[in-house]
Amino acid sequence: MAGAGRFFEDFIVGDVIRHATPRTITLGDLALNQALYGNRYAVQSSDAFAQGVGYPRSPVDDLVTFHVVFGKTVPDVSLNAFANLGYAAGRFLAPVYPGDTLASTSEVIGVRPTSKGDAGVVWVRTRGTRPNGELVLDYVRWVLVRVAGGRPLPDPVVPTLPAVVDPAEIGGACPRIDASAWDDALSGSARRFDDYQVGEKIDHVDGMTVEEAEHQLATRLWQNTARVHFDGYAQKSSKIGRRLVYGGHVISIARGLMYNGLENAFHVAAINGGRHVAPIFAGDTLYAWSEILDKQTLPGRDDVGALRVRLVGCKDTTPGAFPLKTADGKDDPAVVLDLDLWVLLPR
Amino acid sequence: MAGAGRFFEDFIVGDVIRHATPRTITLGDLALNQALYGNRYAVQSSDAFAQGVGYPRSPVDDLVTFHVVFGKTVPDVSLNAFANLGYAAGRFLAPVYPGDTLASTSEVIGVRPTSKGDAGVVWVRTRGTRPNGELVLDYVRWVLVRVAGGRPLPDPVVPTLPAVVDPAEIGGACPRIDASAWDDALSGSARRFDDYQVGEKIDHVDGMTVEEAEHQLATRLWQNTARVHFDGYAQKSSKIGRRLVYGGHVISIARGLMYNGLENAFHVAAINGGRHVAPIFAGDTLYAWSEILDKQTLPGRDDVGALRVRLVGCKDTTPGAFPLKTADGKDDPAVVLDLDLWVLLPR
Amino acid sequence: MAGAGRFFEDFIVGDVIRHATPRTITLGDLALNQALYGNRYAVQSSDAFAQGVGYPRSPVDDLVTFHVVFGKTVPDVSLNAFANLGYAAGRFLAPVYPGDTLASTSEVIGVRPTSKGDAGVVWVRTRGTRPNGELVLDYVRWVLVRVAGGRPLPDPVVPTLPAVVDPAEIGGACPRIDASAWDDALSGSARRFDDYQVGEKIDHVDGMTVEEAEHQLATRLWQNTARVHFDGYAQKSSKIGRRLVYGGHVISIARGLMYNGLENAFHVAAINGGRHVAPIFAGDTLYAWSEILDKQTLPGRDDVGALRVRLVGCKDTTPGAFPLKTADGKDDPAVVLDLDLWVLLPR
């Protein structure tokens, strides 16, 4: 049946799924992205600022690229998923501008039935491409998918994934900039790449309360069709009893909050890993904090440097408490998102 | 008083009302339309896909054209309406692209006082035109309008309306396409015009819960000023006790859901008829199903064919149950919308 | 700490603050503005109408210019404000079109500690400029800002502000138009500058209920970061117990409602003064009425004239009652906004 989605047994390692529907990203999408997440990064906000440092115009927010590429995969990959387990090896490889069209394909790179046998983990490598085939984003995610039943389950194939994306492989989404033309007053801070220390923790201060209308607008905008986000009637009789907020909505809120303290972190260059630690519902208020895990220069580039940032989203709490793990090593109940990113800053 | 609207006695058969406010449709409107309804039709989503089959760029969603043309009529036609009774003879006649400006006029083509004498049915034929006068949409709708009182009521004039739009009169909104260049993987389905059978019923599977903020955003976007949609304070003391969702919002949600199973139905070419069977309120979850009533080729065109589809919107129910009428011939209580459309598919 | 904002002692008269983040206004922003406020002014709605009277294309809604310029000031001026006390001397000085980039600076022009010593009034003159330095908007606002403590408080400096902007200084945002080409049917009314009388009161009829998702979308769109609008969790433990709606959201709603009765008031040319009389919360329904305080021709211009309008926003009431003051001279409890504007109409 159309719209019914794949079950665990339908995923064969090596298969490549070409996803519907290609999508042209427009200035309208970017305005909605602004209204949903409140970003203040100067390069993406002002054509004049972007041109001043070397872009032809403001590029698309990297996470818009991510959401557009991701959304297409849902009807084919995760419609029957119990959970979105994680991300790895995410690389933003080419600049994206308003008017660009993106499509997605996903290659099945791993499968592993659970011991209970009612579900299995599926790993896919998703690639976002332009109509000419140029790759703009690729990333791996793995999801726990329902077993349909009545068919033999495959032998496990578990892919090897890097713990962190090699800095030599990032930066493609950021053209060479003229860092000397970067206006710190307009960008909001004089703190650049050299001014951050490994180990530093940053409280992003602000909180953002999520509304049903907001996450639904976002999720439809990105053509993500997972029912748990929209169908309040069916969700009433689910275990969780209500609509779930799309995990990507939480990522973009955290990225928006991150501006307080990382004002010049103008590109998300890679997603080393990530986990939706706990679900978010309408009415929850999101906060975020970051820890600088590493810093690296990029080969051949003296214009920008990369910070490896652990970006932690938490809810209904004081972000300055930097919640992460409880004393016995479990996830702090306030934590909802634990992302590991490379972000770029001017030098 | 400005903003008070016309009463039944103000409608004279033969009068033509030129409506305020002309409206340029932009990429911003289309992004909002995407965020509100989650459409996935490839032609409207991707400039590259549209260009590949012969468009200069992605055309405007046909229902955006409808909403823009419709919205303008509200202050002049239905501000004092008790109910929007029906639609007929709706034809999309020319392609519309972002940047196009539309205005509306309505001709009064029928009036009939109710037996009670406190209201009357008014039929108008509304035409949406470009500034050069080119017609892009015309349709008939009829509404039940309040009698102001103190003036004689007119003799009834009841227009004759076609039960269905002649397929020879549709297709104008769709330029000739190259169906051989249509990529079924990108459009989301290999099922084209020839693959559907008359009598077939299609469950559109997904559900969409409506929020107050969403329908208000939509209705203001289309410059529809009917107070019942926005004024929660006044609605509290109305018989219904709360805000009503704009009927067109329900139509667009149903059209969005219709993608599951009719992925290649890329144009709404005509509205043969339609009825808002029951009101929708925030918190309701909408589902939809379709029945193929007829299929016709278009004179002189081998690129596309037309399916006549009964698109039924229902709420808070199991969509696969195909609700329509109860055993005693009444509307099933789950049904909220009963539309009769011609849609175009590639051959 | 980044994102912590300035306290009263941090404001030094004569200091000029360059605000982050410059912002390019796009058609996407205008579509959202339309969806949020439902404007129907023909010049801003239709490129064809605007071109017909002499614009190159539809200009940006004047209040969008205001919100964009205002939003940037919040992190530097009012993050620690108890209240936004008033506006004066606001002049829209140059036309703004989609694609234009604006940045803001604020000059501290006055400070006055309160007698209690825990807060102080700060006056700033904010200027919105293009990258080439051209001024498009300037206005004064004053806010009550928290005292950090531990530092001496400054001597008071209270600026002299005009009660009304001189009509000779307004009109810059409106290019010369051809009023003879103005189509009253399309604009929605035949009432022009000459048809309004000083002293006339206008009931704007419609009501608009505010939703949390709506004001949050608006406030993030304009990059306004005041926490009271977004952080429902922190607001729960505040004196007011819930999120506050951004005052500018209320202004734009009132401006949208104003169309009923002032259909041809196509530009806000100046903000003579204004006061948020009472806070607005999600669920409140806004109404508006206007009083014509004055009318003036503009030096050297026979195309447009200016009406001085007192625009009063009220909530959960009958706007036709024209609430303003109670018998004992206090603000009527229904009143939430009291604005004094110059608006332009064709002659």
mmCIF file of N, CA and C in Angstrom, chain C residues 50-101:
data_model
loop_
_atom_site.group_PDB
_atom_site.id
_atom_site.type_symbol
_atom_site.label_atom_id
_atom_site.label_comp_id
_atom_site.label_asym_id
_atom_site.label_seq_id
_atom_site.Cartn_x
_atom_site.Cartn_y
_atom_site.Cartn_z
ATOM 1 N N ALA C 50 1.525 48.231 -7.341
ATOM 2 C CA ALA C 50 2.608 49.150 -6.956
ATOM 3 C C ALA C 50 3.227 49.783 -8.205
ATOM 4 N N GLN C 51 3.488 48.960 -9.204
ATOM 5 C CA GLN C 51 4.083 49.489 -10.437
ATOM 6 C C GLN C 51 3.136 50.459 -11.128
ATOM 7 N N GLY C 52 1.851 50.164 -11.040
ATOM 8 C CA GLY C 52 0.860 51.037 -11.676
ATOM 9 C C GLY C 52 0.850 52.460 -11.126
ATOM 10 N N VAL C 53 1.215 52.614 -9.863
ATOM 11 C CA VAL C 53 1.235 53.959 -9.271
ATOM 12 C C VAL C 53 2.640 54.540 -9.177
ATOM 13 N N GLY C 54 3.657 53.756 -9.612
ATOM 14 C CA GLY C 54 4.979 54.371 -9.722
ATOM 15 C C GLY C 54 6.131 53.722 -8.982
ATOM 16 N N TYR C 55 5.865 52.662 -8.230
ATOM 17 C CA TYR C 55 6.967 51.951 -7.571
ATOM 18 C C TYR C 55 7.650 51.012 -8.567
ATOM 19 N N PRO C 56 8.910 50.685 -8.325
ATOM 20 C CA PRO C 56 9.537 49.654 -9.167
ATOM 21 C C PRO C 56 8.927 48.276 -8.904
ATOM 22 N N ARG C 57 8.445 48.042 -7.691
ATOM 23 C CA ARG C 57 7.800 46.788 -7.291
ATOM 24 C C ARG C 57 7.203 47.048 -5.912
ATOM 25 N N SER C 58 6.523 46.075 -5.346
ATOM 26 C CA SER C 58 5.957 46.278 -4.007
ATOM 27 C C SER C 58 7.072 46.551 -2.999
ATOM 28 N N PRO C 59 6.916 47.609 -2.223
ATOM 29 C CA PRO C 59 7.895 47.864 -1.167
ATOM 30 C C PRO C 59 7.625 46.954 0.032
ATOM 31 N N VAL C 60 8.585 46.906 0.915
ATOM 32 C CA VAL C 60 8.448 46.167 2.166
ATOM 33 C C VAL C 60 7.463 46.914 3.072
ATOM 34 N N ASP C 61 6.577 46.192 3.736
ATOM 35 C CA ASP C 61 5.703 46.750 4.775
ATOM 36 C C ASP C 61 6.576 47.559 5.749
ATOM 37 N N ASP C 62 6.186 48.810 6.008
ATOM 38 C CA ASP C 62 6.998 49.675 6.860
ATOM 39 C C ASP C 62 7.279 49.044 8.222
ATOM 40 N N LEU C 63 6.316 48.303 8.744
ATOM 41 C CA LEU C 63 6.525 47.704 10.068
ATOM 42 C C LEU C 63 7.504 46.538 10.030
ATOM 43 N N VAL C 64 7.673 45.919 8.871
ATOM 44 C CA VAL C 64 8.737 44.910 8.743
ATOM 45 C C VAL C 64 10.089 45.597 8.898
ATOM 46 N N THR C 65 10.233 46.737 8.246
ATOM 47 C CA THR C 65 11.454 47.528 8.438
ATOM 48 C C THR C 65 11.654 47.836 9.923
ATOM 49 N N PHE C 66 10.580 48.256 10.561
ATOM 50 C CA PHE C 66 10.668 48.566 11.991
ATOM 51 C C PHE C 66 11.099 47.339 12.804
ATOM 52 N N HIS C 67 10.446 46.204 12.573
ATOM 53 C CA HIS C 67 10.755 45.006 13.362
ATOM 54 C C HIS C 67 12.197 44.549 13.154
ATOM 55 N N VAL C 68 12.643 44.607 11.908
ATOM 56 C CA VAL C 68 14.014 44.157 11.613
ATOM 57 C C VAL C 68 15.023 45.058 12.307
ATOM 58 N N VAL C 69 14.800 46.360 12.230
ATOM 59 C CA VAL C 69 15.720 47.306 12.865
ATOM 60 C C VAL C 69 15.651 47.174 14.393
ATOM 61 N N PHE C 70 14.455 47.022 14.893
ATOM 62 C CA PHE C 70 14.231 46.907 16.343
ATOM 63 C C PHE C 70 14.842 45.628 16.921
ATOM 64 N N GLY C 71 14.597 44.507 16.222
ATOM 65 C CA GLY C 71 15.015 43.203 16.748
ATOM 66 C C GLY C 71 16.479 43.181 17.142
ATOM 67 N N LYS C 72 17.296 43.781 16.279
ATOM 68 C CA LYS C 72 18.747 43.769 16.533
ATOM 69 C C LYS C 72 19.136 44.480 17.813
ATOM 70 N N THR C 73 18.311 45.416 18.250
ATOM 71 C CA THR C 73 18.684 46.208 19.427
ATOM 72 C C THR C 73 18.453 45.448 20.727
ATOM 73 N N VAL C 74 17.617 44.438 20.690
ATOM 74 C CA VAL C 74 17.205 43.770 21.927
ATOM 75 C C VAL C 74 18.374 43.179 22.713
ATOM 76 N N PRO C 75 19.268 42.399 22.063
ATOM 77 C CA PRO C 75 20.350 41.799 22.866
ATOM 78 C C PRO C 75 21.234 42.846 23.532
ATOM 79 N N ASP C 76 21.323 44.033 22.935
ATOM 80 C CA ASP C 76 22.201 45.071 23.496
ATOM 81 C C ASP C 76 21.469 46.057 24.397
ATOM 82 N N VAL C 77 20.187 46.232 24.180
ATOM 83 C CA VAL C 77 19.469 47.308 24.882
ATOM 84 C C VAL C 77 18.497 46.782 25.941
ATOM 85 N N SER C 78 17.726 45.774 25.595
ATOM 86 C CA SER C 78 16.585 45.505 26.469
ATOM 87 C C SER C 78 16.511 44.084 26.999
ATOM 88 N N LEU C 79 17.637 43.372 26.983
ATOM 89 C CA LEU C 79 17.590 41.997 27.476
ATOM 90 C C LEU C 79 17.293 41.971 28.974
ATOM 91 N N ASN C 80 17.724 43.012 29.667
ATOM 92 C CA ASN C 80 17.469 43.082 31.107
ATOM 93 C C ASN C 80 16.447 44.173 31.441
ATOM 94 N N ALA C 81 15.563 44.414 30.503
ATOM 95 C CA ALA C 81 14.552 45.445 30.703
ATOM 96 C C ALA C 81 13.355 44.875 31.455
ATOM 97 N N PHE C 82 12.793 45.660 32.345
ATOM 98 C CA PHE C 82 11.521 45.308 32.971
ATOM 99 C C PHE C 82 10.367 45.652 32.042
ATOM 100 N N ALA C 83 10.563 46.736 31.267
ATOM 101 C CA ALA C 83 9.452 47.193 30.425
ATOM 102 C C ALA C 83 9.972 48.087 29.318
ATOM 103 N N ASN C 84 9.260 48.033 28.228
ATOM 104 C CA ASN C 84 9.482 48.889 27.080
ATOM 105 C C ASN C 84 8.522 50.059 27.271
ATOM 106 N N LEU C 85 9.048 51.241 27.625
ATOM 107 C CA LEU C 85 8.148 52.300 28.098
ATOM 108 C C LEU C 85 7.499 53.127 26.995
ATOM 109 N N GLY C 86 8.246 53.388 25.932
ATOM 110 C CA GLY C 86 7.617 54.229 24.914
ATOM 111 C C GLY C 86 8.485 54.420 23.691
ATOM 112 N N TYR C 87 7.871 54.996 22.665
ATOM 113 C CA TYR C 87 8.520 55.325 21.400
ATOM 114 C C TYR C 87 8.262 56.795 21.092
ATOM 115 N N ALA C 88 9.186 57.426 20.367
ATOM 116 C CA ALA C 88 8.950 58.777 19.859
ATOM 117 C C ALA C 88 9.851 59.027 18.667
ATOM 118 N N ALA C 89 9.507 60.050 17.911
ATOM 119 C CA ALA C 89 10.369 60.570 16.850
ATOM 120 C C ALA C 89 10.754 59.512 15.828
ATOM 121 N N GLY C 90 9.822 58.602 15.542
ATOM 122 C CA GLY C 90 10.113 57.553 14.562
ATOM 123 C C GLY C 90 9.820 58.009 13.144
ATOM 124 N N ARG C 91 10.845 57.972 12.304
ATOM 125 C CA ARG C 91 10.681 58.437 10.922
ATOM 126 C C ARG C 91 11.151 57.373 9.934
ATOM 127 N N PHE C 92 10.271 57.019 8.984
ATOM 128 C CA PHE C 92 10.632 56.102 7.902
ATOM 129 C C PHE C 92 11.144 56.963 6.750
ATOM 130 N N LEU C 93 12.414 56.814 6.399
ATOM 131 C CA LEU C 93 13.088 57.829 5.596
ATOM 132 C C LEU C 93 13.394 57.444 4.162
ATOM 133 N N ALA C 94 13.346 56.167 3.841
ATOM 134 C CA ALA C 94 13.678 55.744 2.470
ATOM 135 C C ALA C 94 12.902 54.477 2.162
ATOM 136 N N PRO C 95 12.544 54.289 0.893
ATOM 137 C CA PRO C 95 11.835 53.056 0.546
ATOM 138 C C PRO C 95 12.724 51.843 0.784
ATOM 139 N N VAL C 96 12.114 50.734 1.162
ATOM 140 C CA VAL C 96 12.838 49.476 1.353
ATOM 141 C C VAL C 96 12.166 48.427 0.473
ATOM 142 N N TYR C 97 12.984 47.653 -0.229
ATOM 143 C CA TYR C 97 12.468 46.633 -1.135
ATOM 144 C C TYR C 97 13.050 45.268 -0.761
ATOM 145 N N PRO C 98 12.357 44.198 -1.148
ATOM 146 C CA PRO C 98 12.910 42.870 -0.897
ATOM 147 C C PRO C 98 14.320 42.775 -1.480
ATOM 148 N N GLY C 99 15.206 42.186 -0.743
ATOM 149 C CA GLY C 99 16.609 42.087 -1.154
ATOM 150 C C GLY C 99 17.492 43.106 -0.456
ATOM 151 N N ASP C 100 16.885 44.133 0.122
ATOM 152 C CA ASP C 100 17.665 45.144 0.841
ATOM 153 C C ASP C 100 18.159 44.574 2.174
ATOM 154 N N THR C 101 19.352 44.979 2.549
ATOM 155 C CA THR C 101 19.940 44.560 3.821
ATOM 156 C C THR C 101 19.949 45.730 4.792
#
